[in-house]
Amino acid sequence: MRDRSDNYSVVLLPSPTPLFHLVLAFKMSSGSSYSFMNGHHIPNGSIPHSSPTPDMQSAQHPDFASAYHANGYPPNIYQDHDQKIVHHLYENGFKQGEYADILLHVHQNVYRLHAIILSRSPFLVHLMSTSPQVNGLKAIYVALDREPDITLEGFYIALGYLYSSHSLHAIQPHNARAVLAAGCLLGGMEELCEYAYETYKRSISVDSINSWLEFIDRIPAPSNGNATPEVSSVSVFGFYAQRIRDDVFHFLVVTLPEILELHNAPVDGPPSSPEPNGREVLLQVFSRVPFEMFKAAVESPSFQIGSDQARFKFAKEAIEARKRGIARGSGCEETVVLAFGGGNTGGSAVHVTRKTRKRPLWKVNS
C-alpha cells in the first residue's frame, strides 16, 4: 500500500522483516537513484538545472517566505553572495590573473585569464579551440593590426566585461568607440556594445563632427545586396556601422541647423565678423561630408535652412568649398541644380549630382 500525497511513500511489509529488505523496499518505493555531478554524489532529481532562489522557493512553498524572514536573513542574501563571487572573479581572476589557464597575447600585452570565462566570447572560443596547449597553459593570439579602431584600452575594458559588469564604469566618450569595436569583435556582450554605443553617440557635437565625418568615411558603406562585399571590407562594427551613419546624418540635417539657429534663415548671412556665423560653420562642416551623405543631406526635406533658393545657394557655396578640399583631385565634378516647382510634389527642388570629369583630348598634327 502506497500513499504519494506528500511526495513520499509508505510501504507496509509483513512482520518480521529483515533490515536490508526494509531499506530495499524504501529505495524501490521512492524511485531514487544516484549519480555524480562535478564530483559530488547526488540523488537524481534532487538538484534542478539552476538552484532555486528564495523567490522561487516562496512560490513553491508559501510558508518558505515567512520562515525565511523569521530566520533573520534579508531576502537578497543570494544576490549579495553572487556579487561577492563576481567581485572575486574580477579582482583576483581578471586583474590579478590568479589560477589562470590561458595566456592571451595582444600586441605587446599578455593577459593571464581563464578559459571558462573566455568561453562567453564566440571569437575567443574559436581561438581556444584551435590553439595548442603548452606546459599546462594555452596561449592564444589576438591580431588587431587590421582593426585600427580597437585600442588596447578598449580591448581591456571589453575583456573585463567577460568577468564583471564593473567594466561599464570605465567607458567614457573618449574610449567608447574603441570599446564598441572590441565588444563587436569578441561577441557575446550585447549590453556592453549598446552602452558603449549610446555613450559614443552622445559625443556628437559641433566641435567633434569633423572627426565623426572622418570616421564614417573610413568604415565601409553598407551593401545594397547587388554584390557580395569582400571580407576585408566588412566593418567590425557590424550593424552599428549603419546606426552610426544614421545618427551622424540626423545631426547634420536636423540637429546642427537647430544649434546654429539656421531654420528659416535668409539667403544671405549677416555681415562678416571676426567670429564665423552659423551659416559659415555649416558650410565648413558640409565641405567635408562624404559625397553620398552630402547629396542626401542637401536633398532631404528635413534639411530646413530656409527656402529652396536659400538651400540651392548654400549647396553651390558648399560645392565650391569642396572643390578646394575633400573633392579636390577626385576626378569627379559635383554640381547642383534647382528644379522650379519640384518641391510641390513632395520631392526635393534641389538636386546634387556628380559625374566624372572628361579628360582633355589632345590633337596630334601629322
Short mmCIF file of C-alpha atoms in Angstrom, two decimals:
data_model
loop_
_atom_site.label_atom_id
_atom_site.label_comp_id
_atom_site.label_asym_id
_atom_site.label_seq_id
_atom_site.Cartn_x
_atom_site.Cartn_y
_atom_site.Cartn_z
CA MET A 1 0.00 0.00 0.00
CA ARG A 2 1.46 3.40 -1.06
CA ASP A 3 0.45 6.94 -0.35
CA ARG A 4 2.08 9.60 -2.62
CA SER A 5 0.10 12.60 -1.49
CA ASP A 6 3.10 14.10 0.40
CA ASN A 7 5.86 13.25 -2.08
CA TYR A 8 6.97 10.20 -0.10
CA SER A 9 5.87 6.57 0.09
CA VAL A 10 4.85 4.35 2.94
CA VAL A 11 5.32 0.64 2.30
CA LEU A 12 3.65 -1.86 4.61
CA LEU A 13 5.59 -5.12 4.83
CA PRO A 14 4.77 -8.27 6.73
CA SER A 15 6.50 -8.51 10.09
CA PRO A 16 9.12 -9.55 10.94
CA THR A 17 11.16 -8.07 8.04
CA PRO A 18 14.93 -8.10 7.75
CA LEU A 19 16.53 -4.64 7.83
CA PHE A 20 18.07 -4.88 4.36
CA HIS A 21 14.62 -5.79 2.94
CA LEU A 22 13.18 -2.65 4.56
CA VAL A 23 15.92 -0.45 3.03
CA LEU A 24 15.44 -2.08 -0.37
CA ALA A 25 11.69 -1.54 -0.18
CA PHE A 26 12.21 2.15 0.68
CA LYS A 27 14.51 2.64 -2.31
CA MET A 28 12.10 0.85 -4.63
CA SER A 29 9.13 2.82 -3.37
CA SER A 30 10.81 6.23 -3.59
CA GLY A 31 12.26 5.59 -7.05
CA SER A 32 15.57 7.22 -6.02
CA SER A 33 18.79 6.60 -7.87
CA TYR A 34 22.21 8.19 -7.58
CA SER A 35 24.69 9.83 -9.95
CA PHE A 36 27.69 12.15 -9.92
CA MET A 37 27.62 15.88 -10.70
CA ASN A 38 31.05 17.56 -10.93
CA GLY A 39 32.49 15.04 -8.47
CA HIS A 40 29.59 15.08 -5.99
CA HIS A 41 27.42 12.05 -5.14
CA ILE A 42 23.91 13.41 -5.55
CA PRO A 43 20.49 11.69 -5.81
CA ASN A 44 18.97 12.20 -9.25
CA GLY A 45 16.27 14.83 -9.30
CA SER A 46 17.35 16.46 -6.05
CA ILE A 47 19.13 19.38 -7.78
CA PRO A 48 17.43 21.27 -10.61
CA HIS A 49 19.28 22.79 -13.59
CA SER A 50 19.62 26.08 -11.70
CA SER A 51 19.46 26.46 -7.93
CA PRO A 52 16.15 27.97 -6.85
CA THR A 53 16.25 31.43 -5.41
CA PRO A 54 14.29 32.32 -2.28
CA ASP A 55 11.65 33.91 -4.52
CA MET A 56 11.25 30.68 -6.47
CA GLN A 57 11.09 28.67 -3.26
CA SER A 58 8.49 31.03 -1.84
CA ALA A 59 6.31 30.45 -4.88
CA GLN A 60 6.61 26.68 -4.48
CA HIS A 61 6.18 26.68 -0.72
CA PRO A 62 4.09 29.55 0.68
CA ASP A 63 5.44 29.02 4.17
CA PHE A 64 9.04 29.45 2.99
CA ALA A 65 8.90 33.26 2.73
CA SER A 66 7.73 33.78 6.30
CA ALA A 67 10.23 31.25 7.63
CA TYR A 68 12.99 32.89 5.59
CA HIS A 69 12.34 36.31 7.11
CA ALA A 70 11.85 34.82 10.56
CA ASN A 71 15.35 33.36 10.46
CA GLY A 72 16.73 36.88 10.29
CA TYR A 73 18.20 36.74 6.77
CA PRO A 74 17.49 39.51 4.23
CA PRO A 75 15.57 38.48 1.11
CA ASN A 76 18.51 39.43 -1.15
CA ILE A 77 21.13 37.32 0.63
CA TYR A 78 21.69 35.25 -2.53
CA GLN A 79 22.30 38.44 -4.54
CA ASP A 80 24.95 39.56 -2.06
CA HIS A 81 26.58 36.16 -2.37
CA ASP A 82 26.60 36.35 -6.18
CA GLN A 83 28.09 39.85 -6.07
CA LYS A 84 30.90 38.64 -3.84
CA ILE A 85 31.70 35.87 -6.29
CA VAL A 86 31.71 38.25 -9.27
CA HIS A 87 33.87 40.73 -7.34
CA HIS A 88 36.33 37.93 -6.51
CA LEU A 89 36.47 36.83 -10.16
CA TYR A 90 37.09 40.37 -11.38
CA GLU A 91 39.66 41.43 -8.77
CA ASN A 92 41.57 38.18 -8.37
CA GLY A 93 40.83 36.40 -11.62
CA PHE A 94 40.90 39.24 -14.17
CA LYS A 95 43.05 41.96 -12.59
CA GLN A 96 45.50 39.66 -10.76
CA GLY A 97 45.38 36.66 -13.11
CA GLU A 98 45.33 34.11 -10.29
CA TYR A 99 44.85 30.42 -11.17
CA ALA A 100 44.87 31.27 -14.90
CA ASP A 101 44.91 28.60 -17.58
CA ILE A 102 45.03 30.90 -20.65
CA LEU A 103 47.69 33.34 -21.84
CA LEU A 104 46.12 35.89 -24.17
CA HIS A 105 48.57 37.90 -26.31
CA VAL A 106 47.50 41.16 -27.95
CA HIS A 107 50.23 43.44 -29.31
CA GLN A 108 52.84 43.73 -26.55
CA ASN A 109 50.43 42.85 -23.72
CA VAL A 110 49.91 39.41 -22.17
CA TYR A 111 46.85 38.64 -20.04
CA ARG A 112 46.55 35.67 -17.66
CA LEU A 113 42.91 34.63 -17.98
CA HIS A 114 40.53 31.69 -17.59
CA ALA A 115 39.04 29.53 -20.31
CA ILE A 116 35.68 29.08 -18.56
CA ILE A 117 35.21 32.87 -18.51
CA LEU A 118 36.57 33.49 -22.00
CA SER A 119 34.11 30.93 -23.34
CA ARG A 120 31.46 33.67 -23.11
CA SER A 121 33.04 35.14 -26.26
CA PRO A 122 32.46 33.20 -29.53
CA PHE A 123 35.58 34.82 -31.01
CA LEU A 124 37.79 33.64 -28.14
CA VAL A 125 36.15 30.20 -28.10
CA HIS A 126 37.32 29.72 -31.68
CA LEU A 127 40.86 30.81 -30.80
CA MET A 128 41.00 28.50 -27.77
CA SER A 129 39.71 25.54 -29.77
CA THR A 130 42.38 25.99 -32.45
CA SER A 131 45.39 26.75 -30.21
CA PRO A 132 47.68 24.07 -28.73
CA GLN A 133 48.33 23.75 -25.02
CA VAL A 134 51.94 24.06 -23.83
CA ASN A 135 53.17 23.37 -20.28
CA GLY A 136 49.68 23.39 -18.84
CA LEU A 137 48.78 26.79 -20.28
CA LYS A 138 47.13 27.51 -23.61
CA ALA A 139 48.39 30.57 -25.48
CA ILE A 140 46.09 32.46 -27.84
CA TYR A 141 46.98 35.44 -30.02
CA VAL A 142 44.59 38.25 -30.99
CA ALA A 143 45.75 40.21 -34.06
CA LEU A 144 44.38 43.75 -34.15
CA ASP A 145 46.54 45.06 -37.00
CA ARG A 146 43.51 45.34 -39.29
CA GLU A 147 41.29 46.91 -36.63
CA PRO A 148 42.57 50.46 -36.10
CA ASP A 149 39.50 51.40 -34.06
CA ILE A 150 40.31 48.84 -31.33
CA THR A 151 42.77 50.29 -28.84
CA LEU A 152 44.45 48.42 -26.01
CA GLU A 153 42.30 50.37 -23.56
CA GLY A 154 39.09 49.45 -25.37
CA PHE A 155 40.12 45.80 -25.63
CA TYR A 156 40.99 45.66 -21.91
CA ILE A 157 37.59 47.06 -20.94
CA ALA A 158 35.80 44.52 -23.16
CA LEU A 159 37.85 41.66 -21.71
CA GLY A 160 36.97 42.79 -18.20
CA TYR A 161 33.28 42.73 -19.08
CA LEU A 162 33.55 38.97 -19.57
CA TYR A 163 34.25 38.79 -15.83
CA SER A 164 32.02 41.54 -14.47
CA SER A 165 29.79 44.45 -15.44
CA HIS A 166 32.17 46.62 -13.42
CA SER A 167 33.90 47.43 -16.73
CA LEU A 168 30.93 49.59 -17.71
CA HIS A 169 32.17 52.26 -15.29
CA ALA A 170 35.35 52.64 -17.37
CA ILE A 171 33.50 53.58 -20.58
CA GLN A 172 33.92 57.27 -21.37
CA PRO A 173 33.29 59.33 -24.55
CA HIS A 174 36.99 59.22 -25.47
CA ASN A 175 37.18 55.39 -25.42
CA ALA A 176 33.58 54.41 -26.23
CA ARG A 177 34.25 53.79 -29.93
CA ALA A 178 37.20 51.52 -29.13
CA VAL A 179 35.13 49.60 -26.57
CA LEU A 180 32.29 49.22 -29.07
CA ALA A 181 34.69 47.89 -31.71
CA ALA A 182 36.26 45.43 -29.23
CA GLY A 183 32.87 44.27 -27.98
CA CYS A 184 31.67 43.66 -31.54
CA LEU A 185 34.83 41.68 -32.30
CA LEU A 186 34.64 39.45 -29.21
CA GLY A 187 30.88 38.94 -29.42
CA GLY A 188 28.51 37.76 -26.73
CA MET A 189 28.33 41.15 -24.98
CA GLU A 190 25.35 42.99 -26.43
CA GLU A 191 24.79 45.03 -23.27
CA LEU A 192 28.36 46.36 -23.32
CA CYS A 193 28.11 47.27 -27.01
CA GLU A 194 24.82 49.08 -26.52
CA TYR A 195 26.15 51.02 -23.53
CA ALA A 196 29.32 51.97 -25.42
CA TYR A 197 27.32 52.97 -28.48
CA GLU A 198 24.99 55.25 -26.52
CA THR A 199 27.98 56.85 -24.78
CA TYR A 200 29.70 57.37 -28.12
CA LYS A 201 26.55 58.73 -29.73
CA ARG A 202 26.21 61.43 -27.06
CA SER A 203 29.64 62.78 -28.01
CA ILE A 204 28.45 64.07 -31.41
CA SER A 205 28.78 67.85 -31.31
CA VAL A 206 29.80 70.84 -33.39
CA ASP A 207 33.35 70.50 -32.09
CA SER A 208 33.63 66.74 -32.78
CA ILE A 209 31.66 66.42 -36.03
CA ASN A 210 34.78 66.59 -38.23
CA SER A 211 36.31 63.55 -36.53
CA TRP A 212 32.98 61.74 -36.90
CA LEU A 213 32.97 62.51 -40.64
CA GLU A 214 36.50 61.17 -40.99
CA PHE A 215 35.43 58.02 -39.16
CA ILE A 216 32.34 57.22 -41.25
CA ASP A 217 34.35 57.90 -44.40
CA ARG A 218 36.70 55.08 -43.35
CA ILE A 219 34.15 52.42 -42.47
CA PRO A 220 32.74 50.53 -45.48
CA ALA A 221 29.32 51.60 -46.70
CA PRO A 222 26.54 49.00 -46.29
CA SER A 223 25.97 46.72 -49.25
CA ASN A 224 22.85 47.23 -51.36
CA GLY A 225 22.53 43.49 -51.88
CA ASN A 226 23.53 43.58 -55.54
CA ALA A 227 27.09 42.49 -54.84
CA THR A 228 28.84 40.42 -52.21
CA PRO A 229 31.31 42.58 -50.26
CA GLU A 230 34.85 41.41 -49.84
CA VAL A 231 35.75 40.01 -46.43
CA SER A 232 38.36 42.73 -45.96
CA SER A 233 35.72 45.44 -46.46
CA VAL A 234 33.34 44.22 -43.76
CA SER A 235 33.33 46.56 -40.78
CA VAL A 236 33.99 45.17 -37.31
CA PHE A 237 31.10 47.33 -36.10
CA GLY A 238 28.52 45.19 -37.92
CA PHE A 239 25.04 46.72 -37.87
CA TYR A 240 26.32 49.51 -35.59
CA ALA A 241 28.08 51.00 -38.63
CA GLN A 242 24.74 51.90 -40.22
CA ARG A 243 23.38 53.18 -36.92
CA ILE A 244 26.38 55.49 -36.65
CA ARG A 245 25.80 56.74 -40.19
CA ASP A 246 22.15 57.41 -39.43
CA ASP A 247 22.98 59.32 -36.24
CA VAL A 248 25.59 61.47 -37.99
CA PHE A 249 23.16 62.15 -40.83
CA HIS A 250 20.43 63.23 -38.39
CA PHE A 251 22.90 65.51 -36.63
CA LEU A 252 23.90 67.15 -39.93
CA VAL A 253 20.37 67.58 -41.27
CA VAL A 254 18.32 68.37 -38.14
CA THR A 255 20.40 68.96 -35.01
CA LEU A 256 23.21 71.09 -36.41
CA PRO A 257 20.95 73.65 -38.16
CA GLU A 258 18.95 73.92 -34.93
CA ILE A 259 22.10 74.51 -32.86
CA LEU A 260 23.30 77.13 -35.34
CA GLU A 261 19.79 78.68 -35.46
CA LEU A 262 19.55 78.41 -39.25
CA HIS A 263 15.93 77.27 -39.62
CA ASN A 264 14.17 79.64 -41.97
CA ALA A 265 17.36 81.69 -42.31
CA PRO A 266 17.62 84.30 -45.09
CA VAL A 267 19.59 83.59 -48.25
CA ASP A 268 22.43 85.90 -47.29
CA GLY A 269 24.03 85.65 -43.90
CA PRO A 270 24.77 88.61 -41.63
CA PRO A 271 27.71 90.89 -42.33
CA SER A 272 31.13 89.36 -41.87
CA SER A 273 32.59 89.47 -38.38
CA PRO A 274 35.72 88.15 -36.65
CA GLU A 275 33.75 85.12 -35.41
CA PRO A 276 32.20 82.80 -38.05
CA ASN A 277 28.41 82.89 -38.07
CA GLY A 278 26.21 79.83 -38.08
CA ARG A 279 25.96 79.63 -41.85
CA GLU A 280 29.74 79.74 -42.25
CA VAL A 281 30.14 76.96 -39.68
CA LEU A 282 27.60 74.85 -41.56
CA LEU A 283 29.47 75.46 -44.83
CA GLN A 284 32.75 74.38 -43.24
CA VAL A 285 31.16 71.18 -41.99
CA PHE A 286 29.43 70.31 -45.27
CA SER A 287 32.63 70.93 -47.19
CA ARG A 288 33.99 67.75 -45.53
CA VAL A 289 30.94 65.48 -45.72
CA PRO A 290 31.36 62.36 -47.94
CA PHE A 291 29.52 62.89 -51.23
CA GLU A 292 26.68 60.38 -50.82
CA MET A 293 25.82 61.81 -47.40
CA PHE A 294 26.26 65.38 -48.70
CA LYS A 295 23.81 64.71 -51.54
CA ALA A 296 21.26 63.01 -49.25
CA ALA A 297 21.50 65.80 -46.68
CA VAL A 298 21.06 68.70 -49.13
CA GLU A 299 18.12 66.97 -50.85
CA SER A 300 16.44 65.89 -47.59
CA PRO A 301 13.12 67.61 -46.76
CA SER A 302 14.31 67.66 -43.14
CA PHE A 303 17.19 69.99 -44.02
CA GLN A 304 15.45 73.24 -43.18
CA ILE A 305 17.70 76.25 -43.65
CA GLY A 306 15.21 78.49 -45.43
CA SER A 307 13.58 78.47 -48.86
CA ASP A 308 14.58 76.28 -51.82
CA GLN A 309 16.56 79.23 -53.17
CA ALA A 310 18.45 79.50 -49.86
CA ARG A 311 19.22 75.77 -49.88
CA PHE A 312 20.33 75.96 -53.53
CA LYS A 313 22.66 78.89 -52.80
CA PHE A 314 24.06 77.08 -49.76
CA ALA A 315 24.72 73.92 -51.83
CA LYS A 316 26.55 75.93 -54.53
CA GLU A 317 28.83 77.55 -51.95
CA ALA A 318 29.43 74.20 -50.26
CA ILE A 319 30.42 72.60 -53.58
CA GLU A 320 32.88 75.42 -54.24
CA ALA A 321 34.42 74.77 -50.81
CA ARG A 322 34.52 71.04 -51.53
CA LYS A 323 36.47 71.65 -54.74
CA ARG A 324 39.22 73.16 -52.60
CA GLY A 325 39.09 70.36 -50.06
CA ILE A 326 37.55 66.91 -49.96
CA ALA A 327 36.60 66.79 -53.67
CA ARG A 328 39.88 68.21 -54.92
CA GLY A 329 41.66 65.87 -57.31
CA SER A 330 38.94 63.21 -57.04
CA GLY A 331 38.41 63.13 -60.79
CA CYS A 332 34.72 63.95 -60.33
CA GLU A 333 32.74 67.13 -60.72
CA GLU A 334 29.90 67.98 -58.35
CA THR A 335 27.03 70.22 -59.43
CA VAL A 336 23.69 71.36 -58.02
CA VAL A 337 20.51 72.32 -59.87
CA LEU A 338 17.27 73.93 -58.75
CA ALA A 339 14.12 72.40 -60.25
CA PHE A 340 11.41 75.04 -60.09
CA GLY A 341 8.15 73.56 -58.87
CA GLY A 342 9.82 70.30 -57.89
CA GLY A 343 9.03 70.79 -54.24
CA ASN A 344 5.28 70.97 -54.88
CA THR A 345 5.08 67.22 -55.46
CA GLY A 346 6.68 66.39 -52.13
CA GLY A 347 10.14 65.82 -53.61
CA SER A 348 13.24 67.96 -53.33
CA ALA A 349 13.63 71.01 -55.56
CA VAL A 350 17.41 70.94 -55.05
CA HIS A 351 19.38 68.13 -56.71
CA VAL A 352 23.07 67.38 -56.35
CA THR A 353 24.86 65.28 -58.96
CA ARG A 354 28.38 64.09 -59.58
CA LYS A 355 29.98 62.99 -62.82
CA THR A 356 33.46 62.03 -63.93
CA ARG A 357 35.45 64.82 -65.45
CA LYS A 358 36.25 64.40 -69.12
CA ARG A 359 39.90 64.21 -69.92
CA PRO A 360 41.07 66.81 -72.42
CA LEU A 361 41.68 65.45 -75.89
CA TRP A 362 44.99 66.33 -77.47
CA LYS A 363 45.03 66.78 -81.21
CA VAL A 364 48.14 65.45 -82.88
CA ASN A 365 49.07 67.16 -86.10
CA SER A 366 50.56 64.94 -88.74
#
